[in-house]
Coordinates of C-alpha atoms in Angstrom, one line a residue:
M560 CA 8.9 19.9 3.9
T561 CA 8.9 18.3 7.3
P562 CA 8.8 14.5 7.4
E563 CA 5.8 14.5 9.7
P564 CA 2.7 12.3 9.2
A565 CA -0.1 13.8 7.1
G566 CA -2.6 15.6 9.2
V567 CA -0.2 16.4 12.1
E568 CA -0.3 20.0 13.4
P569 CA 2.9 21.8 12.2
G570 CA 5.2 22.5 15.1
S571 CA 3.6 20.0 17.5
A572 CA 6.7 17.8 17.3
G573 CA 8.9 20.3 18.9
R574 CA 6.8 21.4 22.0
S575 CA 7.4 18.3 24.1
S576 CA 9.2 15.0 24.2
V577 CA 7.8 11.8 22.6
G578 CA 7.0 10.3 25.9
E579 CA 5.1 13.4 27.1
R580 CA 3.1 13.5 23.9
L581 CA 2.2 9.8 24.1
A582 CA 1.2 10.3 27.7
D583 CA -1.0 13.2 26.8
A584 CA -2.6 11.1 24.1
R585 CA -3.2 8.0 26.3
A586 CA -7.0 8.3 26.1
P587 CA -7.3 8.7 22.3
L588 CA -4.7 6.0 21.7
A589 CA -6.7 3.6 24.1
V590 CA -9.9 4.4 22.2
A591 CA -8.2 3.8 18.8
T592 CA -6.6 0.5 20.0
A593 CA -10.0 -0.7 21.3
A594 CA -11.7 0.3 18.0
L595 CA -9.1 -1.6 16.0
G596 CA -9.3 -4.6 18.3
G597 CA -13.1 -4.7 18.0
A598 CA -13.0 -4.5 14.2
A599 CA -10.4 -7.3 14.1
L600 CA -12.5 -9.4 16.4
G601 CA -15.7 -8.9 14.3
P602 CA -15.1 -11.8 11.9
F603 CA -14.4 -14.3 14.7
A604 CA -17.5 -13.1 16.7
R605 CA -19.6 -13.6 13.6
R606 CA -18.4 -17.1 13.0
T607 CA -19.0 -17.9 16.7
L608 CA -22.5 -16.5 16.8
G609 CA -23.6 -18.0 13.6
A610 CA -27.3 -17.4 12.8
A611 CA -27.6 -15.2 15.8
S612 CA -25.1 -12.7 14.6
R613 CA -27.6 -10.3 13.1
S614 CA -29.5 -9.8 16.3
A615 CA -26.2 -9.8 18.3
A616 CA -24.9 -6.9 16.1
I617 CA -27.9 -4.8 17.0
V618 CA -27.6 -5.6 20.7
L619 CA -23.9 -4.7 20.6
L620 CA -24.6 -1.3 19.0
I621 CA -27.3 -0.5 21.5
V622 CA -25.0 -1.5 24.4
A623 CA -22.2 0.5 22.9
A624 CA -24.4 3.6 22.7
L625 CA -25.5 3.3 26.3
V626 CA -21.9 2.7 27.5
L627 CA -20.7 5.7 25.5
L628 CA -23.4 7.9 26.9
W629 CA -22.5 6.9 30.5
A630 CA -18.7 7.3 29.9
W631 CA -19.1 10.6 28.2
R632 CA -21.1 12.1 31.1
R633 CA -18.7 10.7 33.7
R634 CA -15.6 11.5 31.6
V635 CA -14.3 7.9 31.9
A636 CA -11.9 7.2 29.1
A637 CA -11.9 3.5 29.7
G638 CA -15.7 3.5 29.2
V639 CA -15.3 5.3 25.8
A640 CA -12.7 2.7 24.8
V641 CA -15.1 -0.2 25.7
A642 CA -17.9 1.5 23.8
A643 CA -15.6 1.9 20.7
A644 CA -14.7 -1.8 20.9
L645 CA -18.4 -2.9 21.2
C646 CA -19.4 -0.6 18.4
T647 CA -16.8 -1.8 15.9
V648 CA -17.6 -5.4 16.7
G649 CA -21.2 -4.8 15.9
L650 CA -20.5 -2.7 12.8
S651 CA -18.1 -5.4 11.5
I652 CA -20.7 -8.1 11.9
R653 CA -23.3 -6.0 10.1
A654 CA -20.8 -5.3 7.3
L655 CA -19.9 -9.0 7.0
N656 CA -23.5 -10.4 6.9
P657 CA -24.3 -9.4 3.3
L658 CA -21.1 -10.8 2.0
D659 CA -22.1 -14.4 2.7
D660 CA -25.7 -14.2 1.3
L661 CA -24.7 -14.5 -2.4
R662 CA -26.5 -17.3 -4.2
P663 CA -24.4 -18.6 -7.1
G664 CA -26.1 -18.5 -10.5
R665 CA -26.6 -16.6 -13.7
V666 CA -27.1 -12.8 -13.5
E667 CA -27.8 -10.1 -16.0
G668 CA -28.2 -6.4 -15.4
P669 CA -26.5 -2.9 -15.2
A670 CA -23.3 -2.8 -13.2
V671 CA -21.3 0.2 -11.9
L672 CA -17.5 0.0 -11.8
R673 CA -16.1 0.5 -8.3
S674 CA -12.4 0.1 -9.3
D675 CA -10.3 0.8 -12.4
P676 CA -10.0 -2.3 -14.6
S677 CA -6.6 -4.1 -14.3
P678 CA -5.1 -6.8 -16.6
F679 CA -4.9 -10.2 -15.0
F680 CA -3.2 -13.0 -17.0
G681 CA -4.8 -12.3 -20.3
S682 CA -8.2 -11.1 -18.9
V683 CA -9.4 -8.0 -17.1
E684 CA -10.4 -7.9 -13.4
V685 CA -12.6 -5.1 -12.0
V686 CA -14.8 -4.6 -8.9
V687 CA -18.4 -3.9 -9.9
A688 CA -21.6 -3.1 -8.0
L689 CA -24.4 -5.4 -9.2
R690 CA -27.8 -5.7 -7.6
G691 CA -26.6 -4.2 -4.3
R692 CA -23.5 -6.3 -4.0
R693 CA -19.8 -5.8 -4.9
L694 CA -18.3 -8.5 -7.0
L695 CA -14.9 -9.2 -8.4
A696 CA -15.6 -9.5 -12.2
S697 CA -13.4 -11.4 -14.5
I698 CA -13.8 -10.5 -18.2
E699 CA -12.2 -12.5 -20.9
S700 CA -11.4 -11.4 -24.5
P701 CA -12.9 -9.9 -26.7
S702 CA -15.0 -8.1 -24.1
A703 CA -11.8 -7.4 -22.1
G704 CA -10.7 -4.9 -24.7
E705 CA -13.9 -2.9 -24.3
V706 CA -13.6 -2.7 -20.5
A707 CA -9.9 -2.1 -20.2
G708 CA -10.1 1.6 -20.7
L709 CA -13.1 2.3 -18.4
Q710 CA -12.8 4.1 -15.1
V711 CA -14.6 4.1 -11.7
G712 CA -18.2 5.3 -12.0
D713 CA -18.7 4.0 -15.6
T714 CA -21.7 1.7 -16.1
L715 CA -22.2 -1.3 -18.4
R716 CA -24.6 -4.1 -18.8
V717 CA -23.2 -7.5 -18.0
S718 CA -24.3 -11.1 -18.3
G719 CA -22.5 -13.9 -16.5
R720 CA -22.3 -16.3 -13.6
T721 CA -21.7 -15.6 -10.0
S722 CA -19.8 -17.8 -7.5
R723 CA -18.6 -17.5 -4.0
F724 CA -14.9 -17.3 -3.1
E725 CA -13.4 -20.6 -2.1
H726 CA -11.2 -19.0 0.5
P727 CA -12.1 -15.3 1.1
T728 CA -9.2 -13.3 2.3
G729 CA -8.8 -10.1 4.2
W730 CA -8.2 -8.3 0.9
H731 CA -11.7 -9.5 -0.3
R732 CA -13.3 -8.5 2.9
S733 CA -11.7 -5.1 3.0
R734 CA -13.2 -4.3 -0.4
H735 CA -16.7 -5.7 0.6
L736 CA -16.6 -8.3 -2.1
A737 CA -19.4 -10.9 -1.9
G738 CA -18.1 -13.2 -4.6
E739 CA -16.9 -13.5 -8.2
L740 CA -18.6 -12.7 -11.4
H741 CA -17.5 -14.5 -14.6
V742 CA -18.7 -12.2 -17.4
D743 CA -19.8 -13.7 -20.7
S744 CA -20.9 -10.5 -22.5
V745 CA -20.7 -6.7 -22.0
S746 CA -23.0 -4.1 -23.6
D747 CA -24.5 -0.6 -23.2
I748 CA -21.3 1.0 -21.8
E749 CA -21.9 4.5 -20.5
P750 CA -19.4 7.0 -18.9
G751 CA -19.8 8.0 -15.3
R752 CA -21.6 11.2 -14.3
G753 CA -21.2 14.0 -11.9
G754 CA -18.2 13.8 -9.7
F755 CA -17.0 10.6 -11.3
A756 CA -16.9 12.3 -14.7
L757 CA -15.0 15.3 -13.3
A758 CA -12.5 13.0 -11.6
S759 CA -12.0 10.9 -14.7
G760 CA -11.4 14.1 -16.7
V761 CA -8.6 15.1 -14.3
R762 CA -7.0 11.7 -14.5
E763 CA -7.1 11.8 -18.3
R764 CA -5.4 15.2 -18.4
I765 CA -2.5 13.8 -16.3
R766 CA -2.3 10.7 -18.4
A767 CA -2.1 12.9 -21.6
S768 CA 0.7 14.9 -20.0
V769 CA 2.9 11.8 -19.4
E770 CA 2.0 10.1 -22.6
P771 CA 5.3 11.2 -24.4
L772 CA 7.4 9.7 -21.6
D773 CA 8.9 6.3 -21.7
P774 CA 6.8 3.5 -20.2
D775 CA 8.7 3.2 -16.9
A776 CA 8.5 7.0 -16.3
Q777 CA 4.8 7.0 -17.2
A778 CA 4.1 4.2 -14.7
L779 CA 6.0 6.0 -12.0
V780 CA 4.2 9.3 -12.4
L781 CA 0.7 7.7 -12.7
G782 CA 1.4 5.6 -9.6
A783 CA 2.8 8.4 -7.5
A784 CA 0.2 11.0 -8.5
L785 CA -3.0 8.9 -9.1
G786 CA -2.3 5.5 -7.6
D787 CA -2.7 3.9 -11.0
D788 CA -0.4 0.9 -11.1
R789 CA -1.9 -0.8 -14.2
S790 CA 0.9 0.3 -16.5
Q791 CA 3.7 -0.9 -14.3
S792 CA 5.7 -3.8 -15.8
D793 CA 6.5 -6.9 -13.8
A794 CA 10.2 -6.1 -14.0
Q795 CA 9.6 -2.6 -12.6
R796 CA 7.5 -4.0 -9.8
D797 CA 10.2 -6.6 -9.0
R798 CA 13.1 -4.1 -8.7
F799 CA 11.0 -1.7 -6.6
L800 CA 10.1 -4.7 -4.4
R801 CA 13.7 -5.8 -4.0
S802 CA 14.8 -2.2 -3.1
G803 CA 11.9 -1.7 -0.6
L804 CA 10.5 1.2 -2.7
T805 CA 7.1 -0.3 -3.6
H806 CA 5.3 2.5 -1.6
L807 CA 6.5 4.9 -4.2
L808 CA 4.5 3.2 -6.9
V809 CA 1.2 4.0 -5.3
V810 CA -0.5 7.0 -3.6
S811 CA 0.1 7.4 0.1
G812 CA -0.6 9.8 3.0
Q813 CA 2.1 12.1 1.6
N814 CA -0.2 12.9 -1.4
V815 CA -2.9 14.2 1.0
A816 CA -0.4 16.3 2.8
L817 CA 0.9 17.8 -0.4
M818 CA -2.6 18.5 -1.7
L819 CA -3.4 20.4 1.4
V820 CA -0.2 22.4 1.1
L821 CA -1.1 23.3 -2.5
C822 CA -4.7 24.2 -1.4
A823 CA -3.6 26.3 1.6
P824 CA -3.7 29.7 -0.2
L825 CA -7.3 29.0 -1.2
L826 CA -8.3 27.6 2.2
A827 CA -6.9 30.6 3.9
R828 CA -9.4 32.8 2.2
V829 CA -12.3 30.8 3.5
P830 CA -13.9 32.1 6.8
V831 CA -12.6 30.2 9.8
S832 CA -16.1 28.9 10.7
R833 CA -16.4 27.3 7.2
R834 CA -12.8 26.3 6.7
P835 CA -13.3 22.7 8.2
W836 CA -16.0 22.1 5.6
A837 CA -13.9 23.5 2.8
T838 CA -11.0 21.2 3.9
A839 CA -13.4 18.3 4.0
A840 CA -14.6 19.1 0.4
A841 CA -11.0 19.4 -0.8
V842 CA -10.0 16.1 0.8
G843 CA -13.1 14.3 -0.5
W844 CA -12.5 15.5 -4.0
F845 CA -8.9 14.4 -3.8
V846 CA -9.8 10.9 -2.5
L847 CA -12.3 10.6 -5.4
I848 CA -9.5 11.4 -7.9
V849 CA -6.8 9.0 -6.5
R850 CA -9.2 6.3 -5.3
P851 CA -9.8 5.4 -1.6
D852 CA -6.7 3.5 -0.8
P853 CA -6.4 2.6 2.9
S854 CA -3.3 4.8 3.4
V855 CA -5.1 7.7 1.7
L856 CA -8.2 7.2 3.9
R857 CA -6.0 7.3 7.0
A858 CA -4.3 10.5 6.0
A859 CA -7.6 12.0 4.9
A860 CA -9.1 11.2 8.2
A861 CA -6.1 12.8 10.0
A862 CA -6.5 15.9 7.9
L863 CA -10.2 16.2 8.8
V864 CA -9.5 15.6 12.5
V865 CA -7.0 18.5 12.4
A866 CA -9.4 20.7 10.4
M867 CA -12.3 20.1 12.8
A868 CA -10.1 20.7 15.9
T869 CA -8.6 23.9 14.4
G870 CA -12.1 25.2 13.6
R871 CA -12.9 24.8 17.4
G872 CA -9.7 26.6 18.4
Q873 CA -7.9 23.4 19.6
R874 CA -4.3 22.3 19.0
L875 CA -3.7 18.6 18.8
S876 CA -0.5 16.6 19.1
A877 CA 0.6 14.1 16.5
P878 CA -0.4 10.9 18.5
T879 CA -3.8 12.4 19.2
V880 CA -4.3 13.1 15.5
L881 CA -3.2 9.6 14.5
A882 CA -5.5 8.0 17.1
G883 CA -8.5 10.1 16.0
A884 CA -7.8 9.3 12.3
L885 CA -7.6 5.5 12.9
T886 CA -10.8 5.5 15.1
A887 CA -12.7 7.5 12.5
V888 CA -11.6 5.2 9.6
V889 CA -12.5 2.0 11.5
L890 CA -15.9 3.4 12.6
V891 CA -16.8 4.3 9.0
D892 CA -15.5 1.0 7.6
P893 CA -14.5 -1.7 10.1
L894 CA -13.6 -4.1 7.4
V895 CA -10.6 -2.0 6.4
V896 CA -8.6 -3.8 9.1
G897 CA -8.4 -6.7 6.6
S898 CA -6.2 -4.6 4.4
L899 CA -2.4 -4.9 4.8
G900 CA -2.0 -1.5 3.4
F901 CA -4.0 0.1 6.2
W902 CA -1.9 -1.5 8.9
L903 CA 1.4 -0.6 7.1
S904 CA 0.2 3.0 6.8
A905 CA -0.8 3.2 10.5
A906 CA 2.5 1.5 11.6
A907 CA 4.6 3.8 9.4
T908 CA 2.9 6.9 10.8
M909 CA 3.3 5.7 14.4
G910 CA 7.0 5.0 13.6
L911 CA 7.3 8.6 12.5
V912 CA 5.5 9.9 15.5
V913 CA 7.6 7.9 18.0
G914 CA 10.9 7.9 16.1
L915 CA 11.3 11.5 15.0
G916 CA 10.3 13.2 18.2
S917 CA 11.4 16.8 18.1
H918 CA 13.7 16.3 15.1
R919 CA 12.5 18.3 12.1
G920 CA 14.2 19.2 8.8
S921 CA 13.9 19.5 5.1
D922 CA 13.2 16.5 2.8
W923 CA 16.4 17.6 1.0
N924 CA 18.4 17.1 4.2
P925 CA 19.9 13.6 4.1
A926 CA 20.0 13.4 7.9
A927 CA 16.3 14.2 8.2
V928 CA 15.3 11.8 5.4
G929 CA 17.5 9.1 7.0
R930 CA 15.7 9.6 10.4
A931 CA 12.3 9.5 8.7
T932 CA 13.2 6.4 6.7
L933 CA 14.6 4.5 9.7
A934 CA 11.5 5.5 11.8
A935 CA 9.0 4.4 9.2
Q936 CA 10.9 1.1 8.4
V937 CA 11.1 0.2 12.1
G938 CA 7.4 1.0 12.4
V939 CA 6.3 -1.3 9.5
A940 CA 8.7 -4.1 10.3
P941 CA 6.5 -5.9 12.9
V942 CA 3.5 -5.7 10.5
L943 CA 5.5 -7.2 7.7
A944 CA 6.8 -9.9 10.0
V945 CA 3.3 -10.9 11.0
A946 CA 2.3 -10.9 7.3
G947 CA 5.2 -13.2 6.5
L948 CA 7.1 -10.6 4.5
A949 CA 10.8 -9.7 4.5
V950 CA 12.4 -6.3 4.7
P951 CA 15.3 -5.7 2.2
V952 CA 18.4 -4.1 3.8
A953 CA 18.7 -2.0 0.6
S954 CA 15.5 -0.2 1.5
F955 CA 17.3 2.0 3.9
P956 CA 19.7 3.7 1.5
A957 CA 17.2 3.5 -1.3
N958 CA 14.6 5.5 0.5
V959 CA 17.1 8.1 1.5
A960 CA 18.2 8.5 -2.1
A961 CA 14.8 8.4 -3.7
G962 CA 12.6 10.2 -1.2
A963 CA 12.8 13.8 -2.4
P964 CA 12.6 13.1 -6.2
A965 CA 9.6 10.8 -5.5
G966 CA 7.9 13.7 -3.9
L967 CA 8.6 15.8 -7.0
L968 CA 6.8 13.1 -9.1
T969 CA 3.7 13.5 -6.9
G970 CA 3.8 17.3 -6.8
W971 CA 4.4 17.6 -10.6
G972 CA 1.4 15.3 -11.4
M973 CA -0.9 17.3 -9.1
T974 CA 0.1 20.7 -10.6
V975 CA 2.0 20.9 -13.9
G976 CA 0.7 17.5 -15.0
L977 CA -2.8 19.0 -15.2
V978 CA -1.7 21.4 -18.1
A979 CA 1.5 19.9 -19.6
G980 CA -0.5 17.8 -22.1
S981 CA -2.0 21.0 -23.5
L982 CA 1.2 22.9 -23.9
P983 CA 2.5 23.2 -27.5
G984 CA 5.8 21.7 -28.7
P985 CA 8.9 22.7 -26.8
W986 CA 6.9 24.2 -24.0
G987 CA 5.5 20.8 -23.2
W988 CA 9.0 19.2 -23.1
V989 CA 10.2 22.0 -20.8
A990 CA 7.3 21.4 -18.5
R991 CA 8.1 17.6 -18.5
L992 CA 11.8 18.0 -18.0
P993 CA 11.7 18.0 -14.2
V994 CA 9.6 14.9 -14.0
V995 CA 11.7 13.1 -16.6
V996 CA 14.8 13.7 -14.5
A997 CA 13.0 12.7 -11.3
A998 CA 11.6 9.5 -12.8
W999 CA 15.0 8.5 -14.2
W1000 CA 16.6 9.1 -10.8
V1001 CA 14.0 7.1 -8.8
D1002 CA 14.0 4.2 -11.3
S1003 CA 17.8 4.2 -11.3
V1004 CA 17.9 4.1 -7.5
A1005 CA 15.5 1.2 -7.5
R1006 CA 17.5 -0.7 -10.1
W1007 CA 20.9 0.0 -8.4
S1008 CA 19.5 -0.9 -4.9
A1009 CA 17.9 -4.1 -6.1
R1010 CA 21.4 -5.3 -7.3
L1011 CA 23.3 -4.4 -4.1
P1012 CA 24.9 -7.4 -2.4
L1013 CA 22.7 -7.0 0.7
G1014 CA 20.4 -9.4 2.4
R1015 CA 16.8 -9.3 3.7
F1016 CA 15.4 -9.4 7.2
T1017 CA 13.1 -12.4 7.3
P1018 CA 10.0 -12.4 9.5
G1019 CA 11.7 -14.5 12.2
E1020 CA 14.8 -12.3 12.2
I1021 CA 12.6 -9.2 12.5
L1022 CA 10.9 -10.5 15.6
A1023 CA 14.3 -11.6 17.0
V1024 CA 15.8 -8.1 16.4
F1025 CA 12.8 -6.5 18.2
V1026 CA 13.1 -8.8 21.2
V1027 CA 16.9 -8.1 21.5
A1028 CA 16.3 -4.4 21.0
A1029 CA 13.7 -4.4 23.8
L1030 CA 16.1 -6.2 26.1
S1031 CA 19.0 -3.9 25.1
W1032 CA 16.8 -0.9 25.8
A1033 CA 15.8 -2.1 29.3
T1034 CA 19.5 -2.9 30.1
W1035 CA 20.5 0.5 28.8
L1036 CA 18.2 2.3 31.2
S1037 CA 19.5 0.2 34.1
V1038 CA 23.2 0.8 33.4
G1039 CA 24.6 4.0 34.7
R1040 CA 28.0 4.6 33.1
L1041 CA 28.0 5.7 29.4
R1042 CA 30.9 3.4 28.4
H1043 CA 29.1 0.4 29.7
R1044 CA 25.9 1.5 28.1
R1045 CA 27.5 1.3 24.7
L1046 CA 28.5 -2.3 25.3
V1047 CA 24.9 -3.1 25.8
L1048 CA 24.2 -2.4 22.2
A1049 CA 26.8 -4.9 20.9
P1050 CA 24.5 -7.9 20.8
L1051 CA 21.9 -5.9 18.9
V1052 CA 24.4 -4.6 16.4
A1053 CA 25.8 -8.1 15.9
L1054 CA 22.3 -9.6 15.3
V1055 CA 21.4 -6.9 12.8
C1056 CA 24.6 -7.4 10.8
W1057 CA 24.1 -11.2 10.8
A1058 CA 20.5 -11.0 9.8
G1059 CA 21.2 -8.5 7.0
W1060 CA 24.1 -10.5 5.6
P1061 CA 23.3 -11.8 2.0
R1062 CA 22.5 -15.5 1.7
T1063 CA 24.2 -17.9 -0.7
V1064 CA 21.9 -18.6 -3.6
T1065 CA 20.6 -22.2 -3.5
G1066 CA 18.9 -24.1 -6.3
G1067 CA 15.4 -25.5 -6.3
A1068 CA 12.1 -25.5 -8.2
V1069 CA 10.6 -22.2 -9.3
P1070 CA 7.4 -21.5 -11.2
G1071 CA 7.9 -22.7 -14.8
G1072 CA 11.2 -24.5 -14.2
C1073 CA 14.1 -24.6 -11.7
L1074 CA 17.1 -22.8 -10.4
L1075 CA 20.5 -24.4 -10.4
A1076 CA 23.2 -22.8 -8.4
D1077 CA 26.8 -23.6 -7.2
E1078 CA 30.0 -21.8 -6.7
A1079 CA 30.7 -21.7 -10.5
A1080 CA 27.4 -20.4 -11.9
T1081 CA 23.7 -19.7 -11.3
V1082 CA 21.4 -21.1 -14.0
L1083 CA 17.7 -20.6 -14.6
V1084 CA 15.9 -23.3 -16.6
L1085 CA 12.5 -22.3 -18.0
R1086 CA 10.5 -25.2 -19.4
Q1087 CA 7.1 -23.5 -19.5
A1088 CA 5.5 -20.0 -19.2
P1089 CA 4.6 -19.3 -15.6
P1090 CA 3.0 -16.1 -14.3
T1091 CA 5.9 -13.7 -14.6
R1092 CA 5.3 -12.0 -11.3
R1093 CA 5.4 -15.3 -9.4
L1094 CA 8.7 -16.3 -11.1
L1095 CA 10.3 -12.9 -10.3
Q1096 CA 9.1 -13.2 -6.7
A1097 CA 10.6 -16.6 -6.4
L1098 CA 14.0 -15.3 -7.7
A1099 CA 13.8 -12.4 -5.3
E1100 CA 13.1 -14.7 -2.3
A1101 CA 16.1 -16.8 -3.4
E1102 CA 18.2 -13.6 -3.4
V1103 CA 19.2 -14.1 -7.1
R1104 CA 20.8 -10.9 -8.3
H1105 CA 22.6 -12.2 -11.4
L1106 CA 22.1 -15.2 -13.7
D1107 CA 25.0 -16.6 -15.6
V1108 CA 22.9 -18.6 -17.9
M1109 CA 19.2 -18.8 -18.7
L1110 CA 18.0 -21.9 -20.6
V1111 CA 14.7 -21.5 -22.3
A1112 CA 12.7 -24.4 -23.8
P1113 CA 10.7 -23.8 -27.0
G1114 CA 7.3 -22.6 -25.8
G1115 CA 5.9 -19.9 -28.0
L1116 CA 5.4 -16.2 -27.5
R1117 CA 4.3 -16.2 -23.9
L1118 CA 7.5 -18.1 -22.7
A1119 CA 9.6 -15.6 -24.8
E1120 CA 7.9 -12.7 -23.0
T1121 CA 8.7 -14.3 -19.7
A1122 CA 12.3 -14.6 -20.6
V1123 CA 12.5 -11.0 -21.7
A1124 CA 10.9 -9.9 -18.4
V1125 CA 13.5 -11.9 -16.5
R1126 CA 16.3 -10.3 -18.4
D1127 CA 14.8 -6.9 -17.7
A1128 CA 14.6 -7.6 -14.0
V1129 CA 17.9 -9.5 -13.4
P1130 CA 21.2 -9.2 -15.3
V1131 CA 21.7 -12.3 -17.5
G1132 CA 25.0 -13.3 -18.9
E1133 CA 23.8 -15.7 -21.6
V1134 CA 20.5 -16.9 -22.9
R1135 CA 20.5 -20.3 -24.6
A1136 CA 17.7 -22.4 -26.2
L1137 CA 17.0 -25.7 -24.4
D1138 CA 16.7 -27.9 -27.5
E1139 CA 17.9 -31.2 -28.8
G1140 CA 21.4 -29.9 -29.2
L1141 CA 21.7 -29.2 -25.4
S1142 CA 21.5 -31.9 -22.8
E1143 CA 18.7 -31.6 -20.3
P1144 CA 20.0 -30.6 -16.9
A1145 CA 19.1 -32.4 -13.8
C1146 CA 16.2 -30.3 -12.4
P1147 CA 13.6 -30.7 -9.6
D1148 CA 10.0 -30.7 -10.6
A1149 CA 8.8 -27.3 -11.6
V1150 CA 6.4 -25.4 -9.4
D1151 CA 3.0 -25.2 -10.8
G1152 CA 2.6 -21.7 -12.1

């Protein structure tokens, strides 16, 4: 399979150079950039306009329609871009207005689940639609047990208290959340109907197929095939984060591309005039099954752009498809720009479009996978830097080693996984054997890569590398002789090696305790039970790959579970109880968990 972005016309990469294809797509890329900029500007425009934002949104949409009509008749690309920017600003304001109208108080009534319930520190969190608003519901025990197994589209009657977010984030906005709902009681639970019921049935069949597998393998298959990350342990999340493989734990644009490949024989039998609508139906059904993740929406929009163009006899280049997909997604939901996943998906795809050029090859070809990995990593690096996130050096070899088996997890879940749970005895195990091997390999790559003595590119280092790379490229173009050109790259290579060199572990406070480190040993002191995920994240940021000693204070079952999770994530030489027989080490104040 070619490592091209989902929705890109096969073979388009080889017809022209990257520069020529980008030049041909200047107008679509300009429109997409304007639409993205307008959507990002929407929240600032709304705060500036205040009470006049409602009227201003209508005016902006009317002006955008007039500008678009004029630009379309005159064939002025700049005018279309201006219209797209005005339109997304207006749409963003209109989408944001209802999110700030919530009046805190007690509520009771029927609610519809708009996300799958997920555990959250002893409770369950789920997005619900209640009285025309989306709320982030928090459900404590014992009601949490009744809700944990529900799925999108199920309904229930809730009673509780609503409140506004103290500090709403882009994540909240991208999911159209108006506030929080603290649920006191749950009753009258009913399963979803129609398409929701069918999608839930498909998901349950895949879950039944992977039920005999070990927990880590189950989590990998469910994440890669369905985007269901609820069964992933904190230790598994940590090693995939350290190895730069977190994108393999969720659905992505690759899933949409693979689904279209599997559906191609059926779509080929549909008349050409109806094929775009058949493709749209298949894509819509798939999005309903895997849930509308931002990367899935981007790839789905790209597939629809290609389908519509093909139905009209047009052939589009990869940059044009990407630009059309981004524009379509932002026009449908301008608040999606608040999602980091959307920007990472768009940046990775642009990295593939620009970086791969005319290079094509099989996913099983290490050179092709290496090019795709490098192109995608370079594409997402600026987005990660702006978000304050680091890029593990281990992600480059890890993605090359795990790329093809991870694709097998997705393909198996979407095909054999639908029936493997119904196969008797040995036939079921034979059907599961490929996915067992693939899951073991991917998890082993993540575990091995997480422990490699390699560093991370911090946000500042990423930006510095890009600045030096730009200067090196400009100098490269101005230098004539090849031997001198190679010398130009020396500063860039030196900077990359320095930035990626592993840091010495330093001690300090961590959630629930502290970290003591010197040349002799690295010691973790746990005094209380913090959120496990935050503790593992702190150890990853400190680049701790091995603990010589872990000292654990008496603290009950929860602290013991935290210690077990640390041992599963990081090799620990010795675990000792921090009791009266052991002197208390000098330790900074623990970070509040």
